[in-house]
Amino acid sequence: MKDEAILEAEFQARIDADEKIEPKDWMPERYRRQLVRMMSQHAHSEIVGMLPEGNWITRAPTLRRKMALLAKVQDEAGHGLYLYSATETLGVDRYQLIRDLLEGRAKYSNIFNYPTLTWADVGVIGWFVDGAAIVNQTMLAKSSYGPYARAMIRICKEEAFHKRQGYEICVTLARGTPEQRRMLQDAINRWWWPTLMMFGPPDDQSPNSAELLRWKVKRKTNDELRQHFINITVPQVLALGMAIPDPELRYDEKTGNWLIGPIDWDEFWRVIRGHGPCNRERLQARRKAHEEGAWVREAVQAYARKRQQQAASTAAEVSHG
Ligand code: FAQ
């Protein structure tokens, strides 16, 4: 049996050589736990993330919009399932993770604790929230843990469709009546700052980043990804003739960055500790869905047991016959 320190050095050498770590490979317990934390939070975010937009499926303005929104919300459910499956490769049980969520012990993205007040919110979520998710997840597709990186590749392809459906809604509203433009601007004003918070606290207040960067789970820091998103998104907002709700926003010729005013980090910590505008409502909706889905889980388990019994009796017949 090799010494733990040697195993760790070999593990780090594999990471440094950009090798992927696979489920059966040796890994430090801390690496495994960090991945379970991050991937399960991500899975929960996808599932809770269905709720704000799901709220608008019955009120979409046209059949085409309804079909696109339905497909998007179903994709988010799929992302949650890939991510719970990927997390299970680390030796945890998804039902335990889901219990942690439903009992209020697990985190999920801050962004899904805000309400969707108008149809413009659906457009802005696709554009900003999926846009931010793409920036973050394109990097995670290069993460050192194989199952997570592979899940991200497919998820990012679907997020790209989501972002386009959102931006297209916003283009339509921006070219519409003064009332539609006002509605769009109001949604931009409400979603801009919480979207910037999605990238996590500033680097000097991010306890997990250093370790995750060393293990190449994260490939860029929270602030680097946030800045990249800002640089992509500000010109898109301006191209629609809309405003960014930040009086301090300015372009820095030297670095080519759009610089923003201060983010209200107190709001972020409040929201992720359970005191955002919709935290209670979101968890109640998930608990209700979980209870109402109990019969489906029981039926699936009964079917699986029946198939196992059939397979066992067929095997017994073959060995006797
Ligand atoms: N929300 O040390 P760090 C989507 C927590 S998917 C809530 O910087 P880390 C698709 C963090 O957990 C959106 N909590 O943490 C979609 C930690 O607490 P802990 C989800 C947050 O892990 C679109 C503490 O703060 N995406 O949108 C947040 O190094 C539309 C200290 O933070 C992912 O999960 C936050 N925003 O970096 C779906 C991507 N940020 O656990 C539906 C994967 C930080 O120590 C509709 N995750 N915290 O108690 C990541 O990339 C990273 O985990 C970060 C945080 C960047 C989120």
Tab-separated table of C-alpha atoms and ligand atoms in Angstrom:
chain	number	residue	atom	x	y	z
A	1	MET	CA	0.000	0.000	0.000
A	2	LYS	CA	1.491	3.367	-1.016
A	3	ASP	CA	1.904	6.184	1.423
A	4	GLU	CA	-0.845	8.866	1.207
A	5	ALA	CA	1.726	11.600	0.495
A	6	ILE	CA	3.081	9.661	-2.510
A	7	LEU	CA	-0.433	9.044	-3.806
A	8	GLU	CA	-1.209	12.753	-3.486
A	9	ALA	CA	1.972	13.727	-5.322
A	10	GLU	CA	1.148	11.294	-8.129
A	11	PHE	CA	-2.409	12.605	-8.255
A	12	GLN	CA	-1.193	16.222	-8.532
A	13	ALA	CA	1.269	15.187	-11.256
A	14	ARG	CA	-1.611	13.711	-13.275
A	15	ILE	CA	-3.595	16.933	-12.827
A	16	ASP	CA	-0.578	19.020	-13.849
A	17	ALA	CA	-0.226	16.869	-16.963
A	18	ASP	CA	-3.897	17.652	-17.811
A	19	GLU	CA	-5.002	14.047	-17.422
A	20	LYS	CA	-8.638	13.412	-16.573
A	21	ILE	CA	-9.455	11.785	-13.237
A	22	GLU	CA	-12.010	8.997	-13.578
A	23	PRO	CA	-14.355	7.570	-10.892
A	24	LYS	CA	-12.275	4.480	-10.065
A	25	ASP	CA	-8.967	6.366	-9.910
A	26	TRP	CA	-7.381	7.162	-6.566
A	27	MET	CA	-8.228	10.714	-5.456
A	28	PRO	CA	-7.741	12.659	-2.229
A	29	GLU	CA	-10.835	12.521	-0.041
A	30	ARG	CA	-10.934	16.321	-0.062
A	31	TYR	CA	-11.034	16.387	-3.915
A	32	ARG	CA	-13.955	13.941	-3.844
A	33	ARG	CA	-15.822	16.021	-1.252
A	34	GLN	CA	-15.237	19.284	-3.067
A	35	LEU	CA	-16.621	17.757	-6.253
A	36	VAL	CA	-19.668	16.353	-4.465
A	37	ARG	CA	-20.306	19.802	-2.975
A	38	MET	CA	-19.954	21.671	-6.235
A	39	MET	CA	-21.633	19.167	-8.559
A	40	SER	CA	-24.602	18.567	-6.263
A	41	GLN	CA	-25.110	22.323	-5.867
A	42	HIS	CA	-25.008	22.556	-9.626
A	43	ALA	CA	-27.550	19.717	-10.022
A	44	HIS	CA	-29.893	21.357	-7.497
A	45	SER	CA	-29.539	24.673	-9.349
A	46	GLU	CA	-30.710	23.113	-12.590
A	47	ILE	CA	-33.759	21.564	-10.944
A	48	VAL	CA	-34.736	24.628	-8.887
A	49	GLY	CA	-33.904	26.707	-11.979
A	50	MET	CA	-36.880	25.165	-13.780
A	51	LEU	CA	-39.280	26.972	-11.451
A	52	PRO	CA	-38.942	30.688	-12.311
A	53	GLU	CA	-39.390	30.108	-16.035
A	54	GLY	CA	-41.795	27.190	-15.639
A	55	ASN	CA	-44.077	29.794	-14.109
A	56	TRP	CA	-44.502	31.319	-17.602
A	57	ILE	CA	-45.175	28.207	-19.711
A	58	THR	CA	-48.949	28.614	-19.492
A	59	ARG	CA	-48.674	32.343	-20.234
A	60	ALA	CA	-46.218	32.343	-23.154
A	61	PRO	CA	-47.499	34.818	-25.770
A	62	THR	CA	-47.543	32.424	-28.773
A	63	LEU	CA	-47.479	28.682	-29.451
A	64	ARG	CA	-43.921	28.998	-30.830
A	65	ARG	CA	-42.711	30.731	-27.681
A	66	LYS	CA	-44.456	28.133	-25.535
A	67	MET	CA	-42.799	25.234	-27.398
A	68	ALA	CA	-39.343	26.789	-27.101
A	69	LEU	CA	-39.812	27.532	-23.392
A	70	LEU	CA	-41.141	24.034	-22.705
A	71	ALA	CA	-38.128	22.526	-24.446
A	72	LYS	CA	-35.767	24.752	-22.456
A	73	VAL	CA	-37.314	23.904	-19.101
A	74	GLN	CA	-37.210	20.194	-19.983
A	75	ASP	CA	-33.533	20.580	-20.881
A	76	GLU	CA	-32.860	21.981	-17.391
A	77	ALA	CA	-34.454	18.858	-15.887
A	78	GLY	CA	-32.165	16.761	-18.091
A	79	HIS	CA	-29.115	18.745	-16.930
A	80	GLY	CA	-30.096	18.080	-13.328
A	81	LEU	CA	-30.300	14.365	-14.083
A	82	TYR	CA	-26.898	14.203	-15.826
A	83	LEU	CA	-25.393	16.077	-12.901
A	84	TYR	CA	-26.953	13.877	-10.207
A	85	SER	CA	-25.688	10.845	-12.170
A	86	ALA	CA	-22.209	12.363	-12.489
A	87	THR	CA	-22.199	13.108	-8.742
A	88	GLU	CA	-23.176	9.512	-7.981
A	89	THR	CA	-19.931	8.369	-9.641
A	90	LEU	CA	-18.261	9.797	-6.497
A	91	GLY	CA	-20.026	7.292	-4.270
A	92	VAL	CA	-22.973	9.351	-3.022
A	93	ASP	CA	-26.666	8.604	-3.363
A	94	ARG	CA	-28.834	11.138	-5.183
A	95	TYR	CA	-31.728	10.600	-2.787
A	96	GLN	CA	-29.517	11.776	0.070
A	97	LEU	CA	-28.497	14.839	-1.958
A	98	ILE	CA	-32.135	15.574	-2.750
A	99	ARG	CA	-33.084	15.171	0.907
A	100	ASP	CA	-30.378	17.707	1.794
A	101	LEU	CA	-31.930	20.140	-0.680
A	102	LEU	CA	-35.511	19.609	0.474
A	103	GLU	CA	-34.540	19.911	4.132
A	104	GLY	CA	-32.748	23.201	3.478
A	105	ARG	CA	-29.182	21.947	4.069
A	106	ALA	CA	-27.916	22.283	0.502
A	107	LYS	CA	-27.104	25.370	-1.564
A	108	TYR	CA	-28.247	26.138	-5.098
A	109	SER	CA	-27.567	29.154	-7.295
A	110	ASN	CA	-28.565	32.529	-5.815
A	111	ILE	CA	-30.199	33.537	-9.102
A	112	PHE	CA	-33.216	31.247	-8.800
A	113	ASN	CA	-34.478	32.991	-5.683
A	114	TYR	CA	-35.758	35.993	-7.627
A	115	PRO	CA	-39.294	36.254	-9.041
A	116	THR	CA	-40.250	36.317	-12.735
A	117	LEU	CA	-42.681	39.231	-12.835
A	118	THR	CA	-43.194	39.704	-16.596
A	119	TRP	CA	-42.629	37.891	-19.892
A	120	ALA	CA	-39.479	39.987	-20.391
A	121	ASP	CA	-37.969	38.118	-17.429
A	122	VAL	CA	-38.114	34.902	-19.456
A	123	GLY	CA	-36.120	36.572	-22.239
A	124	VAL	CA	-33.595	38.096	-19.862
A	125	ILE	CA	-33.083	34.820	-17.967
A	126	GLY	CA	-32.237	33.025	-21.228
A	127	TRP	CA	-29.912	35.825	-22.287
A	128	PHE	CA	-28.205	36.707	-18.978
A	129	VAL	CA	-28.552	33.610	-16.781
A	130	ASP	CA	-27.894	31.027	-19.480
A	131	GLY	CA	-25.229	33.366	-20.887
A	132	ALA	CA	-23.509	33.418	-17.488
A	133	ALA	CA	-23.917	29.641	-17.191
A	134	ILE	CA	-22.197	29.198	-20.582
A	135	VAL	CA	-19.227	31.360	-19.557
A	136	ASN	CA	-18.849	29.396	-16.324
A	137	GLN	CA	-19.499	25.945	-17.775
A	138	THR	CA	-17.368	26.220	-20.907
A	139	MET	CA	-14.471	26.366	-18.455
A	140	LEU	CA	-15.871	23.481	-16.389
A	141	ALA	CA	-15.948	21.396	-19.592
A	142	LYS	CA	-12.146	21.443	-19.189
A	143	SER	CA	-12.352	20.423	-15.543
A	144	SER	CA	-10.093	17.627	-14.277
A	145	TYR	CA	-12.929	15.269	-13.278
A	146	GLY	CA	-13.936	13.284	-16.384
A	147	PRO	CA	-17.667	12.703	-15.728
A	148	TYR	CA	-18.233	16.369	-14.833
A	149	ALA	CA	-16.273	17.688	-17.812
A	150	ARG	CA	-18.163	15.407	-20.220
A	151	ALA	CA	-21.569	16.368	-18.785
A	152	MET	CA	-20.635	20.019	-19.301
A	153	ILE	CA	-19.969	19.589	-23.022
A	154	ARG	CA	-23.513	18.503	-23.723
A	155	ILE	CA	-25.024	20.963	-21.258
A	156	CYS	CA	-23.199	23.891	-22.857
A	157	LYS	CA	-24.553	22.977	-26.297
A	158	GLU	CA	-28.081	23.104	-24.926
A	159	GLU	CA	-27.409	26.324	-23.003
A	160	ALA	CA	-26.347	27.961	-26.267
A	161	PHE	CA	-29.857	27.296	-27.643
A	162	HIS	CA	-31.346	28.687	-24.414
A	163	LYS	CA	-29.356	31.867	-24.685
A	164	ARG	CA	-30.480	32.384	-28.284
A	165	GLN	CA	-34.149	31.850	-27.416
A	166	GLY	CA	-33.790	34.411	-24.604
A	167	TYR	CA	-31.972	36.979	-26.709
A	168	GLU	CA	-34.501	36.604	-29.515
A	169	ILE	CA	-37.350	37.383	-27.094
A	170	CYS	CA	-35.425	40.484	-25.966
A	171	VAL	CA	-34.739	41.628	-29.555
A	172	THR	CA	-38.474	41.378	-30.273
A	173	LEU	CA	-39.334	43.398	-27.163
A	174	ALA	CA	-36.615	45.972	-27.916
A	175	ARG	CA	-38.131	46.532	-31.375
A	176	GLY	CA	-41.654	46.671	-29.951
A	177	THR	CA	-43.864	49.330	-28.382
A	178	PRO	CA	-42.631	51.808	-25.726
A	179	GLU	CA	-44.412	49.637	-23.141
A	180	GLN	CA	-42.520	46.526	-24.316
A	181	ARG	CA	-39.209	48.413	-24.168
A	182	ARG	CA	-40.015	49.598	-20.645
A	183	MET	CA	-40.821	46.019	-19.639
A	184	LEU	CA	-37.487	44.836	-21.071
A	185	GLN	CA	-35.507	47.581	-19.342
A	186	ASP	CA	-37.197	46.784	-16.034
A	187	ALA	CA	-36.239	43.099	-16.386
A	188	ILE	CA	-32.623	44.022	-17.271
A	189	ASN	CA	-32.494	46.263	-14.194
A	190	ARG	CA	-33.694	43.493	-11.892
A	191	TRP	CA	-31.554	40.625	-13.299
A	192	TRP	CA	-28.243	42.381	-14.007
A	193	TRP	CA	-26.760	42.423	-10.509
A	194	PRO	CA	-27.994	38.985	-9.328
A	195	THR	CA	-26.573	37.525	-12.582
A	196	LEU	CA	-23.143	39.001	-11.805
A	197	MET	CA	-23.379	37.378	-8.354
A	198	MET	CA	-23.831	33.942	-9.974
A	199	PHE	CA	-20.060	33.758	-10.497
A	200	GLY	CA	-19.579	33.607	-6.739
A	201	PRO	CA	-17.958	35.959	-4.229
A	202	PRO	CA	-14.914	38.066	-5.172
A	203	ASP	CA	-11.669	36.106	-5.357
A	204	ASP	CA	-10.404	37.383	-2.006
A	205	GLN	CA	-13.594	36.093	-0.317
A	206	SER	CA	-13.816	32.723	-2.111
A	207	PRO	CA	-12.641	30.022	0.319
A	208	ASN	CA	-12.804	27.176	-2.219
A	209	SER	CA	-11.154	28.723	-5.269
A	210	ALA	CA	-7.458	28.202	-4.501
A	211	GLU	CA	-7.853	24.470	-3.937
A	212	LEU	CA	-10.201	24.010	-6.911
A	213	LEU	CA	-7.800	25.886	-9.196
A	214	ARG	CA	-4.851	23.777	-8.025
A	215	TRP	CA	-6.838	20.648	-8.867
A	216	LYS	CA	-8.040	22.187	-12.155
A	217	VAL	CA	-11.662	21.670	-11.228
A	218	LYS	CA	-11.969	25.411	-11.774
A	219	ARG	CA	-9.811	26.806	-14.595
A	220	LYS	CA	-10.472	30.515	-13.991
A	221	THR	CA	-11.330	32.529	-10.903
A	222	ASN	CA	-14.784	33.886	-10.053
A	223	ASP	CA	-13.723	37.457	-10.876
A	224	GLU	CA	-12.079	36.473	-14.177
A	225	LEU	CA	-15.237	34.727	-15.382
A	226	ARG	CA	-17.468	37.561	-14.149
A	227	GLN	CA	-15.366	40.089	-16.096
A	228	HIS	CA	-15.524	37.943	-19.222
A	229	PHE	CA	-19.326	37.788	-18.973
A	230	ILE	CA	-19.552	41.568	-18.468
A	231	ASN	CA	-17.362	42.202	-21.517
A	232	ILE	CA	-19.569	39.975	-23.679
A	233	THR	CA	-22.905	41.227	-22.379
A	234	VAL	CA	-22.535	45.014	-22.075
A	235	PRO	CA	-22.204	45.508	-25.873
A	236	GLN	CA	-25.238	43.236	-26.434
A	237	VAL	CA	-27.367	45.351	-24.077
A	238	LEU	CA	-26.186	48.560	-25.742
A	239	ALA	CA	-26.843	47.099	-29.203
A	240	LEU	CA	-30.516	46.761	-28.255
A	241	GLY	CA	-30.586	50.431	-27.199
A	242	MET	CA	-31.048	49.394	-23.569
A	243	ALA	CA	-29.149	50.591	-20.492
A	244	ILE	CA	-27.053	48.788	-17.873
A	245	PRO	CA	-28.329	49.766	-14.408
A	246	ASP	CA	-24.931	50.954	-13.201
A	247	PRO	CA	-24.043	54.660	-13.126
A	248	GLU	CA	-20.367	53.753	-12.649
A	249	LEU	CA	-20.094	51.534	-15.741
A	250	ARG	CA	-17.187	52.605	-17.944
A	251	TYR	CA	-14.960	51.207	-20.653
A	252	ASP	CA	-11.281	50.921	-19.829
A	253	GLU	CA	-9.269	51.476	-23.021
A	254	LYS	CA	-6.087	50.102	-21.463
A	255	THR	CA	-7.415	46.670	-20.521
A	256	GLY	CA	-10.368	46.465	-22.920
A	257	ASN	CA	-12.621	45.703	-19.953
A	258	TRP	CA	-15.995	47.158	-19.065
A	259	LEU	CA	-15.607	48.205	-15.422
A	260	ILE	CA	-18.581	48.130	-13.073
A	261	GLY	CA	-19.565	49.795	-9.809
A	262	PRO	CA	-19.631	47.836	-6.519
A	263	ILE	CA	-21.709	44.660	-6.215
A	264	ASP	CA	-23.944	44.411	-3.133
A	265	TRP	CA	-22.367	41.310	-1.584
A	266	ASP	CA	-24.589	41.585	1.493
A	267	GLU	CA	-27.534	40.826	-0.748
A	268	PHE	CA	-25.705	37.789	-2.179
A	269	TRP	CA	-24.915	36.303	1.252
A	270	ARG	CA	-28.487	36.956	2.436
A	271	VAL	CA	-29.940	35.173	-0.586
A	272	ILE	CA	-27.680	32.125	-0.415
A	273	ARG	CA	-28.316	31.784	3.318
A	274	GLY	CA	-32.026	31.362	2.609
A	275	HIS	CA	-33.378	34.912	2.876
A	276	GLY	CA	-33.911	35.920	-0.757
A	277	PRO	CA	-37.290	36.976	-2.140
A	278	CYS	CA	-38.341	33.450	-3.226
A	279	ASN	CA	-36.209	30.913	-1.269
A	280	ARG	CA	-39.138	29.651	0.774
A	281	GLU	CA	-41.453	29.421	-2.253
A	282	ARG	CA	-38.838	27.529	-4.308
A	283	LEU	CA	-38.251	24.890	-1.639
A	284	GLN	CA	-41.976	24.496	-1.054
A	285	ALA	CA	-42.491	23.903	-4.797
A	286	ARG	CA	-39.708	21.300	-4.847
A	287	ARG	CA	-41.081	19.511	-1.756
A	288	LYS	CA	-44.546	19.386	-3.308
A	289	ALA	CA	-43.150	18.009	-6.595
A	290	HIS	CA	-41.137	15.422	-4.645
A	291	GLU	CA	-44.178	14.245	-2.674
A	292	GLU	CA	-46.366	14.125	-5.770
A	293	GLY	CA	-43.696	12.116	-7.590
A	294	ALA	CA	-43.467	9.443	-4.877
A	295	TRP	CA	-45.700	7.031	-6.809
A	296	VAL	CA	-43.472	7.300	-9.902
A	297	ARG	CA	-40.354	6.421	-7.878
A	298	GLU	CA	-42.185	3.487	-6.253
A	299	ALA	CA	-43.401	2.206	-9.637
A	300	VAL	CA	-39.890	2.447	-11.139
A	301	GLN	CA	-38.375	0.605	-8.184
A	302	ALA	CA	-41.072	-2.119	-8.300
A	303	TYR	CA	-40.439	-2.573	-12.034
A	304	ALA	CA	-36.666	-2.798	-11.456
A	305	ARG	CA	-37.206	-5.440	-8.717
A	306	LYS	CA	-39.488	-7.454	-11.014
A	307	ARG	CA	-36.893	-7.369	-13.827
A	308	GLN	CA	-34.189	-8.532	-11.401
A	309	GLN	CA	-36.372	-11.432	-10.218
A	310	GLN	CA	-37.097	-12.434	-13.817
A	311	ALA	CA	-33.399	-12.297	-14.698
A	312	ALA	CA	-32.524	-14.390	-11.616
A	313	SER	CA	-35.127	-17.071	-12.421
A	314	THR	CA	-34.031	-17.214	-16.082
A	315	ALA	CA	-30.408	-17.647	-14.941
A	316	ALA	CA	-31.483	-20.429	-12.540
A	317	GLU	CA	-33.408	-22.232	-15.329
A	318	VAL	CA	-30.393	-22.023	-17.656
A	319	SER	CA	-28.019	-23.427	-15.028
A	320	HIS	CA	-30.434	-26.320	-14.222
A	321	GLY	CA	-31.377	-27.039	-17.767
B	1	FAQ	N1	-25.125	30.774	-5.569
B	1	FAQ	O1	-15.625	29.573	-2.472
B	1	FAQ	P1	-16.680	29.938	-3.443
B	1	FAQ	C1	-27.589	27.546	-14.552
B	1	FAQ	C2	-21.319	29.637	-2.356
B	1	FAQ	S1	-26.675	26.617	-13.527
B	1	FAQ	C3	-25.169	30.109	-4.387
B	1	FAQ	O2	-16.319	30.885	-4.523
B	1	FAQ	P2	-16.881	27.793	-5.358
B	1	FAQ	C4	-28.269	26.907	-15.691
B	1	FAQ	C5	-20.413	28.444	-2.533
B	1	FAQ	O3	-21.175	27.295	-2.782
B	1	FAQ	C6	-26.129	27.709	-12.222
B	1	FAQ	N2	-24.080	29.860	-3.645
B	1	FAQ	O4	-17.331	28.606	-4.069
B	1	FAQ	C7	-29.661	27.346	-15.748
B	1	FAQ	C8	-19.655	28.430	-1.229
B	1	FAQ	O5	-20.477	27.862	-0.214
B	1	FAQ	P3	-20.156	26.399	0.463
B	1	FAQ	C9	-25.318	26.963	-11.264
B	1	FAQ	C10	-22.907	30.280	-4.147
B	1	FAQ	O6	-17.599	26.519	-5.381
B	1	FAQ	C11	-30.017	28.501	-16.413
B	1	FAQ	C12	-19.531	29.916	-0.897
B	1	FAQ	O7	-20.545	30.583	-1.644
B	1	FAQ	N3	-23.991	26.748	-11.802
B	1	FAQ	O8	-27.650	28.685	-14.280
B	1	FAQ	C13	-22.797	30.961	-5.366
B	1	FAQ	O9	-15.402	27.799	-5.472
B	1	FAQ	C14	-31.352	28.915	-16.464
B	1	FAQ	C15	-18.172	30.471	-1.239
B	1	FAQ	O10	-17.966	30.515	-2.669
B	1	FAQ	C16	-23.072	26.069	-11.113
B	1	FAQ	O11	-23.333	25.568	-10.044
B	1	FAQ	C17	-23.969	31.201	-6.077
B	1	FAQ	N4	-23.965	31.856	-7.249
B	1	FAQ	O12	-17.401	28.712	-6.583
B	1	FAQ	C18	-30.641	26.570	-15.152
B	1	FAQ	C19	-21.729	25.909	-11.776
B	1	FAQ	N5	-21.504	31.254	-5.575
B	1	FAQ	O13	-20.489	25.361	-0.562
B	1	FAQ	C20	-31.995	26.979	-15.212
B	1	FAQ	C21	-20.785	25.091	-10.973
B	1	FAQ	C22	-20.816	30.791	-4.505
B	1	FAQ	O14	-18.681	26.404	0.775
B	1	FAQ	C23	-32.338	28.156	-15.881
B	1	FAQ	N6	-20.295	25.765	-9.816
B	1	FAQ	N7	-21.665	30.225	-3.643
B	1	FAQ	O15	-21.047	26.362	1.643
B	1	FAQ	C24	-19.273	26.667	-9.815
B	1	FAQ	O16	-18.719	27.021	-10.845
B	1	FAQ	C25	-18.795	27.167	-8.487
B	1	FAQ	O17	-19.294	26.310	-7.482
B	1	FAQ	C26	-19.228	28.641	-8.184
B	1	FAQ	C27	-18.790	28.978	-6.756
B	1	FAQ	C28	-18.506	29.582	-9.155
B	1	FAQ	C29	-20.743	28.810	-8.301
